[in-house]
Amino acid sequence: MHIFRTVSLRFRLFFTYAAVSLVVFSLSFALLFFKVREDLTHRIRTELNTSNQTITDMVETTAMVSIKNHLRAIAEKNREILAYLYQEFLQGKISESEAKTRAIRVLLSQSVGDTGYIYCIDSRGTAVVHPQDGVRGRSFAHRRFIQAQIKNREGYLEYDWKNPGDTQTKPKALYMTYFQPWDWIISVSSYKEEFSKLISIDDFKDRILGLTFGKTGYSFIFDIHGNIIIHPEVSGNVIDIRDAKGVPIIREMVRQRKGFLTYFWKNPSETEPREKFVAFDFIPDYGWIIASSSYTKEVFSPLPEIQRLFFFILLLALLITGGVTLAVSGSITRPLTSLILRLEKAADGDWSMRLRQTREDEIGKLSATFNTFMDKIGAYQKELVTEIQVRQDAENQLKLFEKVFENANEGICITDRDGRIEAVNRAFTTITQYPAGEVIGENPRILKSDRHNPAFYQSMWTSLVENGYWSGEIWNRKKSGEAYPELLSISAIQDKSGLANNYVAVFHDISEMKTKEEQIKHLAYHDPLTGLPNRSLFKDRLNQAISDADRTGEMIQVLFVDLDNFKNVNDSVGHARGDELLREAAKRMLSVTRPGDTVSRLGGDEFTIMIPHIQKTRDVATMVKRLQSVFREPFTLGSHVFHITVSIGISIFPLDGEDVDSLIKHADLAMYQSKTRGKNQFRLFKSRMARQVEERVKMEADLRAALDNEEFQVYFQPQMDPGIMMPAGMEALVRWVKPDGRVVPPNEFIPLAESSGLIIPIGEQVFQAAIHQGLMLRQATGMDLSVSVNVSAKQFEDRGFGKMVADLLSRENFPGNRLEIEITESLLIKNSRAAMKRLETLSELGVLTAIDDFGTGYSSLAYIKRLPITTLKIDKSFIDDLSRDKETRVLVETIVIMAQKLNLGIVAEGVETREQLSILSQFGSVEIQGYLFAPPMTADRTREWILNREYRLETTA
Ligand code: C2E
Ligand code: CA
Ligand code: CA
């Protein structure tokens, strides 16, 4: 069975089919064979039996005929004898009884065979003649065969008879003739078993010998004693004859009487015994055995042929089954084999294998499935190959990264998005002294030093979040606690959605670099003798301090310190001692400074000290006192003791200079001044600004005084109506007329008056004077002149302003609509809601409002429309450009047109030339104010000017 499994499917199928066919065919054949054989046997038996029967019949018929004839002959002879005797009687030769007696004697004297006899009955059935005495005269009419005799009188008859004394009936036969004269039925009877002697064998011998079976089969007859009666070759007694195996076949047949036997017979002419069989039957009437024998082989002669036929059919069947099986199994296994072949190729990596799809059965489906399978596998394989490649690449890259990561000289630290450390490399440990195990899971905060303020870290995170990147120098702390600088760059590793998944920090310990840099810096920026910063570092620091102070509004002190009489030290004890003293002096100076202050040596015995973050100028003295106190102590150089004092000059940022050089220069200067006064002195530099401040303070005081002394006067500058070339109004312009007669222009004191708040009382005085004198001018000239008064923002915003104007108008009885206030655009813009309210209150009084310096500010007509503005005063700068610049001309013309549309009055300020005048007059109705007609003048002068009609222009000029 195991071997069977290793054999290919095809041969398995083949062998199975072949074996099954073989078995089936063999079985069928065996069945057929035995059936045929049995049939043959049966047939031959039947034939032999039939033959035996025929022989039996033949013998019996022949016997019967012979016996019948024999008995008849006897009967007829005896009837003739009776007829003769009766003739004798008739002729009278003998009496009738004589004749009968003689007849009876003759009849009874005759024997038929061994035991047969002749008897006579009359037609009534009474025995007339019979060998046994007791029988004669008895009637046997009741016997059936007697009745048949009575009825037929002539003929053959067979019957069973039991003689008195016998125990059994025996078959008998008789032939009867009728002798009518005496009514005698002459019967010749005999026992059938005795007939054989009566049979004439020659009657059927030839016929029996003519019977053949097969080729050489024959029939023969012998009696129960073994005497051959009929046999084609043998005669005599054969009772003891035995076959080749020693079986006494004749005796056996005699014993069995009827049956069938096989035996082996060897003919004298033959060397080998051959199987024979014999069918035999017994004819008891004659004690004969009839046998028919034949060679088995001859009987079964069709069998070998059948066998041959069978083997031929079997072979043919095997061939056909084999062929068909091979073909069928091949049709199944061939696609399988081809599938296997392709699978093998596929297993070797050839994924292009496909099966041809020509069928629709399971094989076809298998092919289709295989192809689909291969397609899929191919696709998967391709994907796999790609993926493997990608993975390999990624892996290689990862390995590379790992190597780089591990072996990098830079410390690398990777955190998750929450800042927990996930990995660090060797350099990280080398630099920070933290082994990886101690920091994984921690926050990099553990490395944080206290050198940076929260804002620093804040900006770092902002940059990380916004740009995903930060780099810079940072101080961190080692495990030992030692702080070190590193060059750090942090990158956020973002996922696809842009969220930071990890942060990678790469850093470089730059302590060494820093130290070297520091050393170089130190060398470059320090004085080798004292180790103090040198001039350039001092300047750097000062510069830095200045920009800081600019922001904070604090002040900086710069002290220029010079050792007094240092030259003597050098001269008396030498330069080495001198250097020693310088170092000691430096030490002492350092001892009185605070962190943030800078002491530097400029060279020789000159030092500078910078003290930032000064809030008040009077702090200046503190440092000086401290310095002087540390120098009170004498310097001991070897055996020498020196008393050294210092001369100090001080400059203050921003009062004494706004840049490094001027501050140092001014401090130096102050030091010289102090030195000229004697040793151990100090002096502050007197700055321009300090002077200005002083001036301001003085002027403020002067202004107050001027206010009290009523030194402010109002000048008037006429405004001309160009249509009629007559004054329409005048602008009141303040002047400070000092007691010495000097006239100070408003630009020099108005700003101070505004910042000090003095503008309110000054403004009030101006208003009073302007309205008072304006009223007088109106009366004196009889012209309906308007008065314009300048109002600064401070004044306008003052709560009392509106009331002040209203009171003044009513007190002086001045027409409100002839008063015009001049305000600036910026005022309106800055405070438009409150300004609007104020303007409305004034306009209720009829007061006019002019926008001064129009065009220099926002120049928006939009808000002017919303405000109760009545006049625009075009700024002098536009007027200046009128004749020079075309664009300005267009602009001014536009303003004029717009103003007219809005129903606003227009004044052109600072008109100095006729050209300007003529250009302006082309635009439309513009009032003219300017030196072309008149400068600001005192009220008296103005009155004169008007009355003398000095406003008329010389047409020729
Ligand atoms: P402002 O209101 O623009 O006055 C016009 C200025 O232009 C005046 O100078 C006037 O002398 C000058 N000016 C007039 N015509 C010409 C000209 O043709 N050529 C030249 N070069 N200049 C001319 P002033 O009087 O020195 O006034 C200067 C400023 O002081 C005024 O400018 C005004 O803003 C302010 N101011 C004058 N008086 C007062 C006052 O009583 N109260 C307030 N708050 N400010 C005043
Ligand atoms: Ca003005
Ligand atoms: Ca002006």
Short mmCIF file of N, CA and C and ligand atoms in Angstrom, two decimals, residues 731-733 788-790 822 852-853 873 909 929, ligand 2:
data_model
loop_
_atom_site.label_atom_id
_atom_site.label_comp_id
_atom_site.label_asym_id
_atom_site.label_seq_id
_atom_site.Cartn_x
_atom_site.Cartn_y
_atom_site.Cartn_z
N GLU A 731 -5.45 138.54 12.49
CA GLU A 731 -5.09 137.45 13.39
C GLU A 731 -4.30 138.03 14.53
N ALA A 732 -4.72 137.61 15.73
CA ALA A 732 -3.99 138.07 16.92
C ALA A 732 -2.86 137.12 17.15
N LEU A 733 -1.64 137.65 17.27
CA LEU A 733 -0.46 136.80 17.47
C LEU A 733 0.30 137.32 18.67
N SER A 788 -9.14 136.93 14.77
CA SER A 788 -8.82 135.50 14.89
C SER A 788 -7.82 135.31 16.00
N VAL A 789 -8.14 134.32 16.88
CA VAL A 789 -7.23 134.07 18.00
C VAL A 789 -6.79 132.60 17.91
N ASN A 790 -5.44 132.40 18.06
CA ASN A 790 -4.90 131.03 18.04
C ASN A 790 -5.18 130.35 19.37
N GLU A 822 -8.62 129.80 16.01
CA GLU A 822 -7.84 129.01 15.07
C GLU A 822 -7.33 127.76 15.80
N ASP A 852 -6.27 125.88 11.28
CA ASP A 852 -4.97 126.51 11.05
C ASP A 852 -4.05 125.51 10.36
N ASP A 853 -3.10 126.03 9.60
CA ASP A 853 -2.10 125.18 8.94
C ASP A 853 -2.72 124.05 8.14
N LYS A 873 -7.41 127.64 6.77
CA LYS A 873 -6.24 128.49 6.55
C LYS A 873 -5.17 127.65 5.88
N GLU A 909 -2.18 131.78 4.00
CA GLU A 909 -1.24 132.32 4.99
C GLU A 909 0.12 132.51 4.39
N GLN A 929 -3.31 136.68 3.81
CA GLN A 929 -2.60 137.12 5.02
C GLN A 929 -1.14 136.91 4.73
CA CA B 2 -2.61 131.22 13.32
#
